[in-house]
XYZ file of C-alpha atoms in Angstrom:
325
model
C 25.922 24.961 -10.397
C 24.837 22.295 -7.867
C 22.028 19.134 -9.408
C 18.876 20.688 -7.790
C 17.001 17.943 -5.866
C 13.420 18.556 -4.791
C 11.801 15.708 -1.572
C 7.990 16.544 -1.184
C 7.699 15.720 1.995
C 9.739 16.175 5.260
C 12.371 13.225 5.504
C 15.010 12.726 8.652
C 17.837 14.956 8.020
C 20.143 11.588 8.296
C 17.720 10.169 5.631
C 19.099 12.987 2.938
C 22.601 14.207 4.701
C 24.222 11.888 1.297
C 22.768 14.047 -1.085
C 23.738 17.185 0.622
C 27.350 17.409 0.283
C 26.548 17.163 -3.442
C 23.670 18.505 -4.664
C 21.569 21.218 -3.693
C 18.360 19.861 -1.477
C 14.584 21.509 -0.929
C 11.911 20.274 0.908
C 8.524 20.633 1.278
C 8.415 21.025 5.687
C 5.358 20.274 6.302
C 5.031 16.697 7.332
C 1.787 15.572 7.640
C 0.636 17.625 4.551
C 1.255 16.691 0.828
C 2.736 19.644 -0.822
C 0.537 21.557 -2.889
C 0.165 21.190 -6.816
C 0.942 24.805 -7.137
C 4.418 24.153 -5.058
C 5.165 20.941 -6.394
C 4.650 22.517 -10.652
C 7.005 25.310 -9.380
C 10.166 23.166 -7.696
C 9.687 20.683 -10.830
C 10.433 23.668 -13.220
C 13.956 23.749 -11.469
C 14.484 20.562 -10.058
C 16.674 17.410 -11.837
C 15.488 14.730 -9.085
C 12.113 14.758 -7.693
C 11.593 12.242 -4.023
C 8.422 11.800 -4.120
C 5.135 9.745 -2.248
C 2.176 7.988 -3.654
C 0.537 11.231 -3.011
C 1.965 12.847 -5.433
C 0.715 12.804 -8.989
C 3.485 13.037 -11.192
C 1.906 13.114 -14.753
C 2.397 14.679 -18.646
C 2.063 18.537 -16.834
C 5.029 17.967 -14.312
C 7.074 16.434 -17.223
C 6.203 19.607 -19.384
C 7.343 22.025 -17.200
C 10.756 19.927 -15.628
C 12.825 20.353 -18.131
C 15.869 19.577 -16.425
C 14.406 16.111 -14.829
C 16.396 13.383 -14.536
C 14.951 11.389 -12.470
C 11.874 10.661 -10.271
C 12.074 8.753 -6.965
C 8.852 6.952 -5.225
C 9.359 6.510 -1.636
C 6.501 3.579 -1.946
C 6.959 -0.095 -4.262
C 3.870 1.235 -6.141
C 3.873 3.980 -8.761
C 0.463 4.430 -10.077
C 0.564 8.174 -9.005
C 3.462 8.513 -11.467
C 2.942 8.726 -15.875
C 5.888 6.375 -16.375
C 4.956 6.153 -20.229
C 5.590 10.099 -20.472
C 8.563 9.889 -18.023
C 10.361 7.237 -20.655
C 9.037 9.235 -23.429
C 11.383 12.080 -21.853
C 14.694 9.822 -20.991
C 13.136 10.117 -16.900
C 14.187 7.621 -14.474
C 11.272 6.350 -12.320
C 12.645 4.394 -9.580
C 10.416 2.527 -6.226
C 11.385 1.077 -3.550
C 10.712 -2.439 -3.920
C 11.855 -5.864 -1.670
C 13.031 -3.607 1.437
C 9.253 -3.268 2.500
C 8.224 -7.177 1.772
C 8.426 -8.181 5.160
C 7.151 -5.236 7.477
C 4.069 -4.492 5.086
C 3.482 -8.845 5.747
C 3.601 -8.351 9.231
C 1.109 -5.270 8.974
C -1.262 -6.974 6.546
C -1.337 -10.302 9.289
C -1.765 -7.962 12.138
C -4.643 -6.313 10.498
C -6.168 -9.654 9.836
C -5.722 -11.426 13.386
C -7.147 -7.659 14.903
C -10.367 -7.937 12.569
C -10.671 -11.203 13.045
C -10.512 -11.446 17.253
C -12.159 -7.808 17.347
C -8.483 -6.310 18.899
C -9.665 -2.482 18.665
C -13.360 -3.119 19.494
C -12.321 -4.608 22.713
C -9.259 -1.878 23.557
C -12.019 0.760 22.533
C -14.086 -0.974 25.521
C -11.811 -0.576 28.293
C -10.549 2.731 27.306
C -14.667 3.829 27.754
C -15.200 2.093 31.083
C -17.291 -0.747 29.721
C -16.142 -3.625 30.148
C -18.511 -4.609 33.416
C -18.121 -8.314 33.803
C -16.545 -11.560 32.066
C -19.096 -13.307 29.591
C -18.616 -16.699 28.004
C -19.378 -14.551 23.825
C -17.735 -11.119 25.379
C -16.167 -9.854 21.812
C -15.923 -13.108 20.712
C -14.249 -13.329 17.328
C -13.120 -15.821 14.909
C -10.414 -18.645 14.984
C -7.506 -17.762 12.407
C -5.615 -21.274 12.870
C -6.524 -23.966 10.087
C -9.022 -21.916 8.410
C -8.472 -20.813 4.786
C -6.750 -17.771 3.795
C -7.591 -16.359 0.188
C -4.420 -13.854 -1.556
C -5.874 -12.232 -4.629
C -2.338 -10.890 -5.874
C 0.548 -13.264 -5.375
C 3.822 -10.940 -5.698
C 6.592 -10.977 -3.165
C 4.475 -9.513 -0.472
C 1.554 -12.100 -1.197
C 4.117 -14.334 -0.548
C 5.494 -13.598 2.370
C 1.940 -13.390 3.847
C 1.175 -17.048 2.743
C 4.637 -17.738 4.301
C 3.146 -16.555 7.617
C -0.450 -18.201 6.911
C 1.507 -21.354 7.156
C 2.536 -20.631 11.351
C -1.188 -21.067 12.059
C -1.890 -23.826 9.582
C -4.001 -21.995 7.325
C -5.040 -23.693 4.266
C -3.907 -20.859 1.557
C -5.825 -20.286 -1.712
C -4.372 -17.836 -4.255
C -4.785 -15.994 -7.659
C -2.529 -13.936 -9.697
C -2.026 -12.999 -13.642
C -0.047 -15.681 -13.573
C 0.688 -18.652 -11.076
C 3.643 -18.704 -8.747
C 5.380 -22.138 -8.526
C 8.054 -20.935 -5.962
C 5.192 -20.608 -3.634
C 3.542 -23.237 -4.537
C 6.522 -25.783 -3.942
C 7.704 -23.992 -1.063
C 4.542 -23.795 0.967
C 1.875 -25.611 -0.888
C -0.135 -22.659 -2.003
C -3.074 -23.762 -4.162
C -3.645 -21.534 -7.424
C -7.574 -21.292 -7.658
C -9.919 -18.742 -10.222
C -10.938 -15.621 -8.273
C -14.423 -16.638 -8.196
C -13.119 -19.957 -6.450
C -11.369 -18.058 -3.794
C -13.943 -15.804 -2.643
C -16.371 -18.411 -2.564
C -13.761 -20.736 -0.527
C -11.967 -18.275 1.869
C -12.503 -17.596 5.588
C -9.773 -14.366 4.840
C -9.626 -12.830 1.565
C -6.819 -10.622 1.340
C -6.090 -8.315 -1.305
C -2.343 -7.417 -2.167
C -2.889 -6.376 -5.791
C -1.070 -3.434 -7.490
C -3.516 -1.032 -8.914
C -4.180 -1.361 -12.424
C -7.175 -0.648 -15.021
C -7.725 -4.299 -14.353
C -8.149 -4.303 -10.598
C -9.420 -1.219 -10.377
C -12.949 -1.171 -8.750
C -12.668 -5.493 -8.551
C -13.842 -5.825 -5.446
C -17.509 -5.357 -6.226
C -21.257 -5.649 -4.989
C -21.509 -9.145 -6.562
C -18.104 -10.145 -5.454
C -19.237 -9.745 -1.905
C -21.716 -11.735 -2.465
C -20.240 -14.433 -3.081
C -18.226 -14.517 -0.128
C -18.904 -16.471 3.267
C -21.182 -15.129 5.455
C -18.137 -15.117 8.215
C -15.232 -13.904 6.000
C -12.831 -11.072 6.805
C -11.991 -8.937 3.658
C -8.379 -7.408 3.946
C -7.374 -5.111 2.129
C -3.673 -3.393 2.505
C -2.838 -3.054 -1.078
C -5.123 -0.138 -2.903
C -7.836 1.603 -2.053
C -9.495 1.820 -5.382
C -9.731 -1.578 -6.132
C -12.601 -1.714 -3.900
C -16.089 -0.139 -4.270
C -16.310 0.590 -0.976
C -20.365 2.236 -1.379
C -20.356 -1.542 -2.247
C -18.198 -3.219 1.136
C -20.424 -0.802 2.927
C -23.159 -2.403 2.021
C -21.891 -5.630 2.008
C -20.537 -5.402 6.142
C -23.691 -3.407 7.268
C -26.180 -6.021 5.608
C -24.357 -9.068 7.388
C -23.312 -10.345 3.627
C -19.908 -11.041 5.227
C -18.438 -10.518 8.661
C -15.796 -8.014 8.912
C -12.729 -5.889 7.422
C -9.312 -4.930 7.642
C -8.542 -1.977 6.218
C -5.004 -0.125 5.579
C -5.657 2.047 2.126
C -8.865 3.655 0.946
C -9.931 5.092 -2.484
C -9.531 8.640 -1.482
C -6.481 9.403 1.453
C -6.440 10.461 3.784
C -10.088 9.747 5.004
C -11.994 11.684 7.811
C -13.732 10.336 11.112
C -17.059 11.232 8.885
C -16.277 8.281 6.521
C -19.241 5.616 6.232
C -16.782 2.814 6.644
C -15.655 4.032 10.293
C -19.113 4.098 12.041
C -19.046 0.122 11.682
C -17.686 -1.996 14.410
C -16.886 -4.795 11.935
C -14.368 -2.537 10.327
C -10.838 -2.425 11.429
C -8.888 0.542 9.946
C -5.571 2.131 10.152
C -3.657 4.840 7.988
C -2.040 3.254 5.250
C 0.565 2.185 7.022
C 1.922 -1.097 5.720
C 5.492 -0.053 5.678
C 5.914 1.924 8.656
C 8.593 0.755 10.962
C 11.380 2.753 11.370
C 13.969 0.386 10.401
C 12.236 -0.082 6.627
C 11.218 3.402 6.173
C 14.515 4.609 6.359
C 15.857 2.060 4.647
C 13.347 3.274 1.863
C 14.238 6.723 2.104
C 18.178 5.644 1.854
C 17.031 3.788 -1.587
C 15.786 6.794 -2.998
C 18.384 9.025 -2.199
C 20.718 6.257 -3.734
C 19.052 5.904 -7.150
C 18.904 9.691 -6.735
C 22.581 10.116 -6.894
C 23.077 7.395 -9.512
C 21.057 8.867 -11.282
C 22.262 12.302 -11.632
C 26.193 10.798 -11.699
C 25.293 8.822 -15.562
C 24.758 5.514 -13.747
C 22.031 2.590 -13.432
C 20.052 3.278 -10.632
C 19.057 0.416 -7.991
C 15.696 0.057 -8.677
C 14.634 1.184 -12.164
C 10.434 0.535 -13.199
C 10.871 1.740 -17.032
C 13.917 -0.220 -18.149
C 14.003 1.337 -21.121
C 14.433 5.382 -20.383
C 17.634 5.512 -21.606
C 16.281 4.930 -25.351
């Protein structure tokens, strides 16, 4: 009998077509719906592979009831929706998809700061609703990106690469991580600051932290605060490392000027969310990685660590290095 290899959510049929020919391949059709709990408890029972998404927890139950699981692969770098502890407990690959994204989800996180800052979708939204009457010397007037200061809470490969494209407009960058990053340093004169420095200092703060008990909920009332009056909070990392009840408060009292938002605490939101009946608020679905050329590439990753896997070899990308113990 066939490896049975369960993808929770609809991928390209080119995207799976090398795990076909050797294994036996489900899944869930739906595409713009996660597959159910119910569904997802039931294929895991059978299944030796799981391809999963961020929206998918995969915790201690799963694991109880997948017996025959080999391996779990996360079409995302992240993997907080996943028990890795457990899976190692178990001898469970849990494989991401990191470095192929770096670079499209820096390009996304940039465009989502340059559209908050100059007010893109405010002033398409105008146009689109017949309202844009006459040329005004402050029509939609926005804020200057070029030699202003750009604040990265969360200097990993991505953090990196958005510094690296800080430095095309001449941005003074500010950053802080667990732990300081030389190679950035050196290579484009990054500055390693305390948090409190950096959102006291930056014109931009951008968050690109991975989730963790420590970041969770660090974006708070107080830090707010303690940003500029004009600063642009960006945020295309996590949604739960922000309060948002708090940068609600924070953009509709004027304590700083604007957002950028890709991720929220709960996905997806509706059109009913408090955050989206603020014009300072620039928001998109979580889409940091979502070209075609990197998704796939993504998807091909997955498959690949998929059939290493499940053929008693090391897998590309492996996040609990010890699961063979």
């Amino acid at each position: 009998m066939k490896p049975y290899i369960f993808i929770t959510r609809k991928l390209p049929d080119e995207a799976v077509e090398g795990l076909r020919g050797n294994y036996e391949v489900s899944m869930w059709v739906k595409e713009e719906m996660p597959v159910p709990r119910e569904r997802l408890l039931e294929e895991a029972t059978k299944a030796d592979a799981l391809l999963t998404m961020l929206s998918d927890r995969i915790d201690e139950e799963v694991f109880n009831v997948g017996k025959n699981l080999k391996v779990v692969a996360n079409l995302a770098v992240g993997f907080d929706n996943i028990d890795v502890p457990a899976a190692a407990r178990r001898g469970i690959a849990v494989c991401n998809t990191p470095d192929v994204l770096t670079d499209t989800t820096a390009d996304l996180t940039f465009a989502l700061l340059m559209a908050a800052a100059r007010r893109i979708v405010e002033a398409a939204d105008l146009i689109k609703e017949d309202k844009w009457k006459s040329w005004s010397p402050l029509l939609l007037a926005g804020q200057d990106i070029h030699h202003k200061t750009i604040g990265i809470v969360g200097m990993g490969k991505i953090g990196a690469a958005v510094a690296k494209r800080a430095t095309g407009f001449d941005m003074a960058i500010l950053y802080h991580n667990r732990s300081r990053n030389m190679e950035v340093e050196e290579a484009i004169g990054a500055q390693y600051v305390s948090f409190d420095e950096l959102i006291a200092e930056s014109d931009f703060v951008v968050c690109m932290t991975p989730l963790t008990e420590q970041t969770r909920g660090m974006f708070t009332r107080d830090v707010f605060r303690k940003m500029k009056k004009t600063a642009i909070f960006v945020n295309a990392a996590r949604g739960p490392v922000v309060d948002e009840e708090a940068l609600y408060d924070a953009l509709a009292e004027g304590e700083i000027a604007g957002a950028g938002l890709d991720v929220f605490d709960k996905e997806p939101i509706s059109a009913s969310h408090p955050l989206l009946k603020l014009k300072n608020v620039t928001a998109i679905p979580h889409i940091g990685s979502s070209s075609i050329e990197t998704r796939m590439t993504m998807m091909k990753l997955c498959a690949d660590n998929i059939s290493l896997v499940l053929s008693g070899k090391e897998p590309k990308t492996i996040v609990n290095k010890d699961w063979k113990n």
